[in-house]
XYZ file of C-alpha atoms in Angstrom:
782
model
C 23.223 -18.612 20.971
C 22.094 -21.125 23.661
C 18.517 -20.439 23.019
C 18.675 -22.485 19.722
C 19.228 -26.064 19.148
C 21.185 -26.748 16.078
C 21.918 -30.334 15.673
C 22.715 -32.919 12.925
C 20.702 -33.739 9.875
C 19.901 -32.855 6.383
C 21.347 -29.799 5.028
C 19.948 -27.189 2.732
C 22.448 -25.188 0.766
C 21.906 -21.679 -0.078
C 21.063 -21.195 -3.590
C 19.501 -24.634 -3.924
C 17.054 -24.221 -1.140
C 16.729 -27.971 -1.084
C 16.634 -30.665 1.600
C 18.165 -33.988 1.694
C 16.454 -36.022 4.276
C 16.891 -39.688 5.317
C 15.202 -40.972 2.245
C 17.774 -39.451 -0.086
C 20.768 -40.666 1.718
C 22.923 -43.023 -0.107
C 24.227 -46.332 0.599
C 27.271 -47.866 -1.280
C 26.734 -49.310 -4.731
C 25.348 -52.905 -4.351
C 24.048 -52.346 -0.912
C 20.453 -53.007 -1.839
C 18.529 -56.138 -2.026
C 18.902 -56.072 -5.908
C 15.357 -57.260 -6.497
C 12.431 -55.207 -7.718
C 8.968 -55.640 -6.483
C 6.995 -58.595 -7.794
C 10.016 -60.600 -8.822
C 11.492 -58.102 -11.203
C 14.876 -58.733 -12.680
C 17.852 -57.632 -10.727
C 19.250 -54.368 -12.029
C 22.827 -54.609 -13.135
C 24.471 -51.271 -13.615
C 26.945 -50.807 -16.609
C 30.687 -50.500 -15.934
C 31.520 -46.812 -15.387
C 34.870 -45.412 -14.510
C 36.729 -42.084 -14.620
C 40.198 -41.724 -16.021
C 41.078 -38.123 -15.687
C 43.899 -38.419 -18.307
C 41.222 -39.145 -20.949
C 40.478 -35.386 -20.801
C 43.882 -33.548 -20.705
C 42.298 -30.378 -21.990
C 38.915 -30.703 -20.387
C 36.628 -27.665 -20.843
C 33.423 -27.206 -18.855
C 31.663 -26.315 -22.166
C 32.255 -29.849 -23.310
C 30.825 -31.465 -20.217
C 27.812 -29.188 -20.518
C 27.315 -30.367 -24.088
C 27.329 -34.027 -23.118
C 25.006 -33.256 -20.157
C 22.655 -31.221 -22.098
C 22.266 -33.453 -25.084
C 22.329 -36.961 -23.477
C 21.542 -36.574 -19.791
C 19.104 -33.749 -19.507
C 16.410 -34.968 -21.976
C 15.451 -38.033 -19.859
C 15.362 -35.791 -16.814
C 12.452 -33.698 -18.245
C 10.518 -36.191 -20.483
C 9.133 -39.749 -20.371
C 8.264 -41.929 -17.422
C 11.549 -41.231 -15.782
C 11.491 -37.409 -15.722
C 12.754 -35.811 -12.644
C 10.781 -32.506 -12.690
C 7.872 -34.063 -10.717
C 10.069 -34.254 -7.632
C 13.064 -31.930 -8.260
C 11.436 -28.763 -9.740
C 12.562 -25.310 -8.329
C 10.721 -24.799 -5.089
C 10.490 -28.545 -4.352
C 12.784 -28.385 -1.401
C 15.461 -30.694 -2.881
C 19.229 -30.197 -3.157
C 19.206 -31.402 -6.645
C 17.065 -29.181 -8.870
C 15.988 -29.610 -12.379
C 15.082 -26.291 -14.251
C 13.684 -25.608 -17.545
C 17.226 -24.948 -18.878
C 19.809 -27.882 -19.344
C 22.780 -25.526 -18.772
C 21.360 -24.023 -15.579
C 20.598 -27.589 -14.265
C 24.228 -28.600 -14.913
C 25.648 -25.628 -13.038
C 23.277 -26.109 -10.157
C 24.203 -29.857 -9.925
C 28.011 -28.880 -10.085
C 27.675 -26.203 -7.470
C 25.901 -28.728 -5.192
C 28.687 -31.242 -5.731
C 26.615 -33.839 -7.550
C 29.469 -34.508 -10.010
C 31.901 -35.585 -7.369
C 33.102 -39.121 -7.006
C 31.252 -39.888 -3.797
C 28.181 -41.301 -2.440
C 25.177 -39.028 -3.024
C 26.462 -38.076 -6.534
C 24.035 -38.242 -9.550
C 25.870 -41.135 -10.883
C 25.783 -43.039 -7.550
C 22.071 -42.404 -7.336
C 21.192 -43.701 -10.818
C 23.263 -46.849 -10.665
C 22.361 -48.068 -7.141
C 21.042 -51.642 -7.549
C 18.557 -51.081 -4.791
C 15.224 -50.284 -6.325
C 14.207 -48.491 -3.195
C 17.046 -45.956 -3.512
C 18.004 -45.735 -7.141
C 16.776 -42.698 -9.010
C 14.399 -41.983 -10.701
C 12.301 -43.839 -8.117
C 9.296 -45.869 -9.283
C 10.467 -46.266 -12.922
C 12.867 -48.507 -14.700
C 16.622 -47.741 -14.466
C 18.024 -45.418 -17.045
C 19.569 -46.999 -20.235
C 23.246 -47.847 -20.022
C 24.034 -45.257 -22.746
C 22.467 -42.450 -20.680
C 24.244 -43.630 -17.452
C 27.673 -43.767 -19.281
C 26.982 -40.297 -20.639
C 26.451 -39.088 -17.125
C 29.584 -40.750 -16.171
C 31.572 -39.191 -18.921
C 30.077 -35.597 -18.157
C 31.015 -36.097 -14.392
C 34.485 -37.186 -15.263
C 34.975 -34.172 -17.437
C 33.991 -31.909 -14.647
C 36.483 -33.588 -12.394
C 39.123 -33.304 -14.907
C 38.459 -29.554 -15.442
C 38.688 -28.819 -11.711
C 41.875 -31.035 -11.279
C 43.604 -29.026 -14.026
C 43.043 -25.713 -12.155
C 39.596 -24.760 -13.377
C 37.955 -22.454 -10.857
C 35.848 -24.064 -8.277
C 32.163 -24.099 -8.884
C 31.567 -22.246 -5.491
C 34.285 -19.507 -5.872
C 32.814 -17.745 -8.919
C 29.690 -16.034 -9.785
C 27.234 -18.928 -10.506
C 27.226 -19.370 -14.212
C 23.609 -20.654 -14.229
C 22.495 -17.264 -13.068
C 23.860 -15.599 -16.172
C 20.983 -17.000 -17.903
C 17.733 -14.838 -17.993
C 15.084 -15.901 -15.563
C 12.298 -17.670 -17.364
C 10.083 -18.775 -14.459
C 6.708 -17.215 -13.346
C 6.768 -13.541 -12.246
C 7.190 -12.868 -8.575
C 4.203 -10.974 -7.261
C 4.985 -10.931 -3.537
C 4.725 -7.523 -1.807
C 8.191 -6.801 -0.525
C 7.768 -3.422 1.180
C 8.610 -4.078 4.871
C 6.571 -2.863 7.789
C 8.115 -0.509 10.438
C 10.128 -2.427 13.051
C 10.242 -1.347 16.628
C 13.229 1.077 16.279
C 11.702 2.669 13.159
C 8.367 3.227 14.782
C 10.083 4.933 17.768
C 12.034 7.016 15.534
C 9.079 7.996 13.515
C 6.961 9.006 16.527
C 9.845 11.072 17.857
C 10.355 12.819 14.656
C 6.691 13.386 13.745
C 5.264 14.159 17.339
C 8.429 14.964 19.267
C 7.114 12.603 21.803
C 9.102 9.792 23.398
C 6.048 8.253 24.616
C 6.991 8.501 28.249
C 3.897 8.591 30.496
C 4.122 9.026 34.321
C 7.919 8.150 34.183
C 7.129 5.087 32.308
C 8.508 4.247 28.835
C 5.381 3.089 26.922
C 7.427 1.774 23.994
C 9.433 -0.514 26.369
C 6.140 -1.403 28.187
C 4.593 -2.539 24.889
C 7.745 -3.866 23.229
C 6.239 -7.309 22.885
C 3.351 -6.082 20.942
C 5.599 -4.255 18.571
C 7.965 -7.221 18.122
C 10.918 -5.242 19.398
C 14.224 -6.335 20.903
C 16.002 -4.785 23.945
C 18.485 -7.434 24.565
C 17.287 -7.638 28.126
C 13.867 -9.200 27.951
C 13.216 -9.540 24.354
C 15.880 -10.927 21.968
C 13.999 -12.049 18.816
C 12.489 -9.556 16.483
C 9.174 -10.029 14.834
C 9.866 -10.842 11.085
C 6.599 -9.460 9.779
C 3.666 -7.340 10.710
C 1.503 -9.013 13.355
C -1.898 -8.593 14.771
C -0.196 -7.700 18.044
C 1.615 -4.893 16.376
C -1.800 -3.433 15.372
C -2.964 -3.854 18.892
C 0.072 -1.754 19.984
C -0.980 0.827 17.617
C -4.323 1.014 19.324
C -2.578 2.115 22.438
C 0.027 4.321 20.768
C -2.065 6.325 18.167
C -4.814 7.728 20.510
C -2.268 8.786 23.236
C 0.293 10.553 21.092
C -2.411 12.219 18.834
C -4.536 13.372 21.758
C -1.437 14.934 23.483
C -0.319 16.621 20.285
C -3.860 17.974 19.328
C -4.462 19.181 23.028
C -1.051 20.921 23.146
C -0.695 22.000 19.565
C 2.558 20.193 19.264
C 4.137 17.801 16.697
C 1.906 17.593 13.548
C -0.381 20.224 14.917
C 2.277 22.846 15.533
C 0.947 26.213 14.139
C -2.453 24.733 13.286
C -4.115 25.930 16.464
C -6.719 26.895 17.510
C -8.298 23.514 16.823
C -11.500 24.579 18.645
C -12.507 26.899 15.801
C -15.334 26.112 13.405
C -14.765 23.598 10.597
C -18.078 23.915 8.917
C -18.904 27.007 6.945
C -21.958 29.112 8.022
C -24.480 29.286 5.104
C -26.240 32.539 4.179
C -29.278 33.189 6.466
C -32.646 31.881 4.925
C -36.319 31.509 5.960
C -38.379 28.401 5.899
C -42.169 28.859 6.472
C -44.457 25.900 7.319
C -48.249 26.416 7.620
C -50.064 24.766 10.582
C -52.860 23.363 8.363
C -50.198 21.304 6.588
C -49.261 19.709 9.851
C -52.718 18.387 10.601
C -54.982 16.518 11.033
C -52.603 14.355 13.161
C -50.353 16.301 15.532
C -48.181 14.086 17.640
C -50.251 14.779 20.734
C -53.433 16.566 21.875
C -56.561 17.361 20.060
C -58.101 20.215 18.029
C -59.473 21.031 14.589
C -58.898 22.961 11.385
C -59.248 26.730 11.722
C -60.513 28.948 8.785
C -59.864 32.451 10.025
C -57.118 32.454 8.976
C -56.501 28.911 7.666
C -54.630 27.143 10.368
C -55.289 24.960 13.392
C -57.124 25.373 16.634
C -55.640 23.394 19.477
C -57.919 23.050 22.480
C -56.044 20.094 24.213
C -52.073 20.218 24.596
C -50.774 19.647 21.083
C -47.211 19.167 19.823
C -46.355 19.788 16.155
C -43.308 18.574 14.473
C -41.698 20.264 11.467
C -38.996 18.354 9.585
C -35.911 20.472 9.191
C -32.238 20.277 7.931
C -29.688 22.101 9.790
C -27.241 23.567 7.385
C -24.626 24.443 10.093
C -24.169 24.727 13.825
C -25.439 28.111 15.069
C -28.547 30.216 16.277
C -31.712 29.703 14.642
C -34.787 31.981 15.227
C -38.222 30.323 15.296
C -41.307 32.668 14.844
C -44.751 31.290 15.547
C -47.909 33.333 14.453
C -50.944 32.628 16.902
C -53.993 33.871 18.759
C -55.157 32.790 22.217
C -58.200 32.140 24.193
C -57.701 32.962 27.904
C -58.656 31.515 31.130
C -60.755 33.533 33.653
C -57.572 35.221 35.078
C -56.460 36.413 31.666
C -53.710 33.807 31.288
C -52.990 32.716 27.701
C -51.481 29.746 26.037
C -47.676 28.988 26.209
C -45.614 27.276 23.524
C -42.207 25.595 23.888
C -39.864 25.471 20.834
C -37.181 22.873 20.341
C -34.756 22.117 17.568
C -33.748 18.447 18.053
C -32.953 18.506 21.806
C -32.006 22.240 21.957
C -34.750 24.269 23.750
C -35.480 27.841 22.758
C -34.315 30.586 24.980
C -37.841 31.743 26.018
C -41.358 30.325 26.139
C -43.904 31.972 23.587
C -47.073 33.264 25.408
C -50.004 34.740 23.602
C -52.568 37.176 25.268
C -54.023 39.312 22.480
C -57.417 37.872 21.637
C -58.030 40.466 19.099
C -55.426 39.535 16.380
C -52.790 37.053 15.397
C -49.275 37.939 16.734
C -45.854 36.714 15.930
C -43.779 35.393 18.809
C -40.115 34.677 18.501
C -37.456 32.541 20.328
C -33.865 31.821 19.446
C -32.402 28.302 19.612
C -28.651 27.526 19.674
C -27.878 24.209 18.125
C -24.480 22.504 17.834
C -25.423 20.060 15.137
C -25.896 19.672 11.457
C -28.003 17.461 9.417
C -31.639 16.126 9.542
C -33.690 16.877 12.642
C -37.006 18.443 13.495
C -38.410 21.528 15.002
C -41.300 20.880 17.613
C -43.738 23.481 18.962
C -45.644 22.235 21.965
C -48.695 23.718 23.731
C -47.739 23.278 27.326
C -50.197 24.903 29.671
C -53.726 23.764 28.550
C -56.182 24.377 31.394
C -59.713 25.705 32.290
C -59.581 28.231 35.133
C -62.424 30.356 36.573
C -64.667 29.684 33.638
C -62.081 30.404 31.084
C -60.408 27.796 28.701
C -56.762 28.437 27.562
C -56.523 27.478 23.858
C -54.433 28.583 20.815
C -55.014 29.368 17.180
C -51.839 28.623 15.223
C -51.333 30.062 11.706
C -47.743 29.515 10.568
C -44.100 28.973 11.728
C -41.140 30.551 10.317
C -37.530 29.261 10.846
C -34.713 31.688 10.134
C -31.193 30.690 10.313
C -28.375 30.332 10.910
C -28.402 33.988 12.079
C -25.613 36.097 10.699
C -23.772 36.544 7.352
C -22.628 33.427 5.677
C -18.834 32.718 5.496
C -18.688 31.093 2.066
C -16.087 28.271 2.038
C -13.644 29.764 4.547
C -14.006 27.413 7.275
C -14.160 24.288 5.104
C -11.016 25.564 3.090
C -9.187 26.165 6.284
C -9.999 22.680 7.742
C -8.930 20.954 4.464
C -5.690 22.881 4.472
C -4.907 21.729 7.979
C -5.693 18.180 6.831
C -3.168 18.492 3.879
C -0.650 19.743 6.454
C -1.211 16.746 8.616
C -0.677 14.529 5.601
C 2.559 16.296 4.739
C 3.854 16.008 8.277
C 2.835 12.432 8.993
C 2.943 10.916 5.566
C 5.444 13.280 3.854
C 3.130 14.143 0.990
C 0.140 16.373 0.502
C -3.381 14.824 0.570
C -5.008 14.375 -2.797
C -8.223 16.085 -3.558
C -10.181 12.837 -2.831
C -8.237 12.358 0.438
C -8.991 15.955 1.670
C -12.672 15.395 0.880
C -12.901 11.942 2.657
C -10.774 13.064 5.634
C -12.841 16.233 5.936
C -16.048 14.051 6.107
C -14.390 11.999 8.848
C -13.507 15.150 10.742
C -17.129 16.384 10.528
C -18.407 13.040 11.689
C -15.989 12.869 14.591
C -16.967 16.420 15.501
C -20.423 15.119 16.175
C -19.348 12.768 18.649
C -17.060 14.954 20.941
C -15.111 18.188 21.036
C -13.329 19.584 17.957
C -9.997 18.756 19.473
C -11.069 15.126 19.750
C -12.138 15.228 16.158
C -8.590 16.498 15.042
C -7.030 13.760 17.221
C -9.169 11.157 15.594
C -7.908 12.329 12.094
C -4.427 12.088 13.311
C -5.067 8.600 14.599
C -6.266 7.661 11.099
C -3.139 8.855 9.526
C -0.919 7.123 11.948
C -2.737 3.973 10.969
C -2.159 4.773 7.292
C -0.136 2.307 5.185
C 2.111 5.306 4.266
C 2.974 5.697 7.922
C 3.353 2.081 8.746
C 5.354 0.770 5.800
C 9.024 1.842 5.359
C 8.481 2.913 1.702
C 5.254 4.840 1.542
C 3.051 2.696 -0.836
C 1.759 6.004 -2.435
C 4.964 6.005 -4.474
C 3.206 3.659 -6.734
C 0.745 6.423 -7.779
C 3.021 9.514 -7.207
C 3.717 11.672 -10.178
C 6.844 13.638 -10.847
C 10.443 12.919 -9.989
C 10.450 15.234 -7.017
C 7.421 13.600 -5.339
C 8.994 10.137 -5.855
C 12.528 11.217 -4.470
C 10.849 12.558 -1.414
C 9.233 9.282 -0.644
C 12.478 7.331 -1.616
C 14.279 9.585 0.934
C 11.748 8.661 3.473
C 12.419 5.000 2.791
C 16.149 5.453 2.808
C 16.444 7.118 6.254
C 13.838 4.848 7.772
C 15.818 1.669 6.585
C 19.285 2.998 7.183
C 18.981 5.316 10.082
C 15.884 4.068 11.816
C 14.061 7.316 11.414
C 12.409 9.679 8.961
C 14.310 12.470 7.091
C 14.854 15.689 8.990
C 13.724 19.031 7.529
C 17.221 19.831 6.654
C 17.507 16.577 4.685
C 14.266 17.411 2.777
C 15.598 20.798 2.014
C 18.854 19.322 0.699
C 16.925 16.790 -1.312
C 15.370 19.700 -3.211
C 18.739 21.241 -3.922
C 21.238 18.430 -4.347
C 19.152 15.346 -5.105
C 19.114 11.967 -3.666
C 22.635 10.614 -4.520
C 24.645 13.095 -2.370
C 22.257 12.398 0.543
C 22.784 8.732 0.160
C 26.459 9.130 0.723
C 26.021 11.251 3.766
C 23.413 8.822 5.268
C 26.003 5.989 4.961
C 28.735 8.096 6.494
C 26.701 9.322 9.460
C 27.018 8.100 13.030
C 23.323 7.385 13.046
C 23.931 4.879 10.283
C 26.653 3.099 12.414
C 24.403 2.911 15.363
C 21.462 1.535 13.382
C 23.467 -0.926 11.484
C 25.111 -2.113 14.577
C 21.645 -2.911 15.981
C 20.847 -5.052 12.928
C 24.154 -7.006 13.140
C 23.376 -7.512 16.882
C 20.292 -9.281 15.673
C 22.117 -11.145 13.113
C 24.725 -12.607 15.570
C 21.986 -12.899 18.304
C 23.915 -10.618 20.901
C 22.763 -10.680 24.565
C 23.350 -6.950 24.609
C 26.562 -7.124 26.744
C 29.798 -5.391 25.777
C 31.435 -8.959 25.367
C 28.554 -10.340 23.252
C 28.403 -7.184 21.205
C 32.147 -7.499 20.175
C 31.413 -9.510 16.891
C 28.760 -6.886 15.973
C 31.100 -4.062 16.632
C 33.790 -5.680 14.451
C 31.300 -6.423 11.583
C 29.960 -2.857 11.854
C 33.602 -1.356 11.789
C 34.390 -3.316 8.617
C 31.263 -1.977 6.823
C 31.318 1.618 7.920
C 34.984 2.045 7.335
C 34.999 0.621 3.861
C 37.201 -2.347 4.689
C 36.835 -5.547 2.591
C 33.901 -7.737 3.582
C 36.311 -10.643 4.057
C 37.533 -9.129 7.300
C 34.298 -10.074 8.858
C 35.988 -13.652 9.000
C 39.718 -12.793 8.543
C 40.320 -9.702 10.659
C 43.373 -10.125 13.054
C 42.074 -7.169 15.203
C 39.080 -6.486 17.362
C 37.133 -3.248 17.966
C 36.419 -1.726 21.336
C 33.342 0.070 22.609
C 34.601 3.352 21.231
C 34.953 1.671 17.777
C 38.551 1.892 17.925
C 40.593 -0.943 16.339
C 42.625 -2.839 18.867
C 45.126 -5.676 18.468
C 44.516 -9.080 19.783
C 46.601 -12.060 20.499
C 48.494 -14.106 17.895
C 46.399 -17.205 18.860
C 43.482 -15.557 17.105
C 45.054 -15.376 13.753
C 42.965 -14.419 10.757
C 39.618 -15.446 12.283
C 37.393 -12.312 12.626
C 34.255 -12.570 14.472
C 34.509 -16.391 14.788
C 37.172 -16.366 17.644
C 35.605 -13.536 19.686
C 34.118 -14.574 23.003
C 30.836 -12.933 22.080
C 30.495 -15.276 19.199
C 31.985 -18.510 20.636
C 30.017 -18.279 23.962
C 26.877 -20.411 23.993
C 27.734 -22.121 20.837
C 29.059 -25.481 22.015
C 31.495 -27.454 20.095
C 31.926 -31.176 20.122
C 29.877 -33.264 20.818
C 27.155 -30.699 20.130
C 28.118 -29.285 16.890
C 26.158 -26.069 17.646
C 29.182 -23.790 16.696
C 29.803 -25.332 13.241
C 26.126 -25.412 12.501
C 25.692 -21.841 13.360
C 28.870 -20.844 11.378
C 27.515 -22.615 8.260
C 24.055 -21.250 8.639
C 25.148 -17.741 9.438
C 27.863 -17.203 6.966
C 27.566 -19.873 4.255
C 23.848 -20.026 3.862
C 23.297 -23.631 5.109
C 20.260 -24.633 7.075
C 20.206 -27.631 9.420
C 17.195 -29.599 10.431
C 16.870 -32.829 12.276
C 14.742 -35.658 10.877
C 13.363 -38.451 13.122
C 15.847 -40.892 11.695
C 18.709 -38.972 13.078
C 17.222 -38.796 16.597
C 17.089 -42.637 16.620
C 20.852 -42.799 16.108
C 22.076 -39.918 18.369
C 22.757 -42.199 21.312
C 25.317 -44.343 19.464
C 26.895 -41.823 16.962
C 30.435 -40.626 17.401
C 32.387 -37.991 15.586
C 33.992 -40.519 13.360
C 30.690 -42.199 12.556
C 29.184 -38.965 11.411
C 31.627 -38.784 8.637
C 31.276 -42.341 7.356
C 29.983 -41.909 3.799
C 27.476 -44.559 4.465
C 26.012 -42.762 7.369
C 22.735 -40.820 7.354
C 24.662 -38.121 9.040
C 27.222 -37.653 6.311
C 25.430 -35.231 4.182
C 25.569 -32.686 7.064
C 28.660 -33.755 8.983
C 30.991 -33.823 6.006
C 31.028 -30.138 6.891
C 30.119 -30.049 10.493
C 32.535 -32.600 12.021
C 35.834 -31.205 10.367
C 34.944 -27.584 11.516
C 34.135 -28.768 14.946
C 37.670 -30.208 15.216
C 39.247 -27.029 13.752
C 37.488 -25.052 16.518
C 38.823 -27.356 19.436
C 41.368 -24.753 20.676
C 38.553 -22.522 21.690
C 36.419 -23.676 24.771
C 32.692 -23.267 24.838
C 33.129 -19.931 26.767
C 35.377 -18.550 24.190
C 38.900 -19.145 26.214
C 41.821 -20.222 24.109
C 43.512 -23.451 25.238
C 46.468 -25.548 24.206
C 45.489 -28.648 25.826
C 42.306 -30.880 26.329
C 42.132 -33.337 29.174
C 45.794 -33.071 29.572
C 46.658 -33.726 25.954
C 47.876 -31.537 23.155
C 45.051 -30.416 20.898
C 44.974 -31.439 17.254
C 42.792 -28.663 15.705
C 43.159 -29.872 12.069
C 40.344 -31.207 10.027
C 42.144 -34.533 10.453
C 41.374 -35.534 6.870
C 38.060 -36.777 8.118
C 36.344 -36.020 4.764
C 38.418 -36.118 1.539
C 36.252 -33.477 -0.071
C 36.143 -31.030 2.767
C 36.685 -27.717 1.125
C 38.225 -25.955 4.234
C 41.232 -28.275 5.036
C 43.881 -27.120 7.495
C 44.526 -26.356 11.101
C 42.496 -24.156 13.212
C 39.744 -21.675 12.421
C 41.969 -19.706 10.142
C 42.087 -22.566 7.713
C 38.277 -22.319 7.540
C 37.973 -18.564 7.416
C 40.632 -17.890 4.825
C 38.991 -20.308 2.458
C 35.471 -19.524 3.288
C 35.575 -15.868 2.232
C 36.337 -16.909 -1.338
C 33.193 -18.968 -1.594
C 30.247 -17.760 -3.479
C 27.859 -18.506 -0.640
C 29.719 -16.303 1.776
C 29.881 -13.509 -0.653
C 26.225 -13.805 -1.281
C 25.540 -13.657 2.498
C 27.536 -10.433 2.825
C 25.761 -8.934 -0.105
C 22.515 -10.070 1.247
C 23.065 -8.217 4.541
C 23.225 -4.972 2.737
C 20.193 -5.794 0.492
C 18.136 -6.783 3.594
C 18.913 -3.631 5.296
C 17.630 -1.418 2.459
C 15.050 -3.570 0.817
C 13.835 -5.571 3.744
C 14.451 -8.997 2.513
C 17.145 -11.064 0.936
C 17.941 -10.906 -2.756
C 15.904 -13.264 -5.014
C 19.202 -14.209 -6.681
C 17.931 -17.497 -8.110
C 14.974 -16.038 -9.734
C 14.019 -12.638 -11.054
C 16.901 -10.545 -9.466
C 19.777 -12.307 -11.016
C 20.862 -9.157 -13.006
C 20.893 -7.246 -9.729
C 22.859 -9.774 -7.971
C 25.472 -9.736 -10.827
C 25.635 -5.855 -10.560
C 26.145 -6.142 -6.802
C 28.803 -8.962 -7.308
C 30.660 -6.808 -9.738
C 30.352 -3.730 -7.508
C 31.756 -5.738 -4.580
C 34.959 -6.611 -6.452
C 35.386 -3.414 -8.257
C 35.430 -1.717 -4.759
C 37.759 -4.131 -3.036
C 34.994 -5.562 -0.975
C 33.687 -2.219 0.361
C 30.072 -2.829 1.390
C 29.312 0.947 1.412
C 29.474 0.694 -2.385
C 27.069 -2.166 -2.267
C 24.766 -0.293 -0.192
C 24.773 2.666 -2.738
C 24.139 0.279 -5.581
C 21.189 -1.253 -3.670
C 19.735 2.136 -3.105
C 20.136 3.073 -6.837
C 18.493 -0.157 -7.967
C 14.833 -0.306 -9.193
C 14.221 -2.849 -6.389
C 14.822 -0.170 -3.871
C 13.502 2.752 -5.868
C 9.854 1.625 -5.838
C 7.510 2.001 -8.720
C 8.801 3.663 -11.832
């Protein structure tokens, strides 16, 4: 739309991924200075010509033979080899691969055998040393140049005699096995904004409305979402901002669910119950003499009757202790007093950690040692200490309060042990949370580590808070955040793998996880019948429509949505993919087919107001650039050299073969003229500035492949081209796999399968979607 500036310049054709910039533009033969650096001899190219009658029965195999044996070898060896600049991934239109036949087909598809400036032959015979290829090395021998001329002439003779155009068939070079390096990129896509909303709604039954405010909408920028009101461009990959958004989302939805016992916590309440088993009651005895001679405070000395400690100034003794579980612990201290003049004896305070005993221990029997007991309730587990403090040391009325201490006994936790009941119950709840949030049970190792997390969090807050924290951890788990749970790589068993594949299928095709009914049906019918139902569902149409809205960059209005509705209608109703560009009808907001005026002809989305609007035609060339990029896989960039010429360029000058603009405008300018009957706001018109409109391509470029009058001349030819077919197939691949097909490298076989599926089913993209879902590329790890 108008937010994007698509101008002139170097073009990169889909399939070649290459860029021709200013330094690769070609002048006419002989336009250079003709002198090499340092006074080198002037290069005089050999005589080359092409008489098509020389090859009355031309076969492509013959041209390949000449190219492979006489032209290709110097491209990959010696001083003049082309690999250093034109290898795959180099960003050049002309690519040299490790296979001669593949290199030939790539060159033919890109038009390098044509009789025009920019051809291979024109490049290698240019007298200008600065332009001639290979650069920086001597010119090719005459015999090699003439072999290239002969191969190019054979190609033109083959095409002139009715041989199929290179760009209207499955690329022959892709029939050869891929021999390049393995592709190791991780292709599993992150949840997008719509999928995240669908997952939270499904798992938590929570739309994240808080105080009447839609928190998803409020945080849409963090999640890289699109609402077609304030945000129009979707994030293409996971971002740091997305994770910041999760920091707001996860605690909120998990806390609400844990508190209310809803969503993944349904049926798991009460969450306030114990999560740690109570061990069997046991006694621990410590002798006071073992705690001397250095109590933490106070003063005293060893006692011998019995062996112990006599404290005559306030003392505190610390006994290291490990709490096996929360609960009540009984502390018994054996002691004997000395009294003050009023008969008051010593008092001891008992603490376990920071928890204080229920009562103070007071000793008044001077005749014998006595056991005094207090109970301490502790909420913690782990290492701590038990302290016994003499707290009322005093001399009153001639009597001195002191205490003899013999031993301390700690008994606890009080009550019968519970075995593993509480631990097992907590771990089972953890596995249920895994199943409900990640669609698989927790492994034994995950149960153990998550249970340890639960206990740690329990020491920092309430048990409900601890369970909420476990939920937060799972919401941040890769199995939650990626559309295909990564655990499929280690899952065992067909059923487990199919479950995770179903998760990926519905998330990628419907924008939500599977329902309980879909999981049940998976167990009875398998994945294939479910796939057909998914594609046939209204939810699929709605989600697919949203994807196409992004593709055509809708503004979210009924008018700007018209091309997305038409495209979606073609797909969900099994009509031929060609109708995206050739439909003579439109589709209303109720997804009903409606007729439109005869002026539209067979132009599909291209003559809808929603597509035409904000894509200016002449002199801006935005419309043709967007058409070729969106439907033919071309990418347009603007090098500085073009900016320097914009002020003086005209429509006719852009198609001058000697112009730097020609590489792009041999396509852009003719299509801009074919669109002239449509104004920039999408209104049809018969006249322009009071004159009748000539909307033919005007013969501006002899090799323009879409010749004729109006947009219909373009659309009816474009739908036969391999780049357009690939774009349509890639739309389905990107939906279900999250990226476009690597058709040039390691996914050639899949591309051929999808190509054959397309034509075997009369262009029905639903069949392509099913083939993608059945492919190893979608299925995940074997």
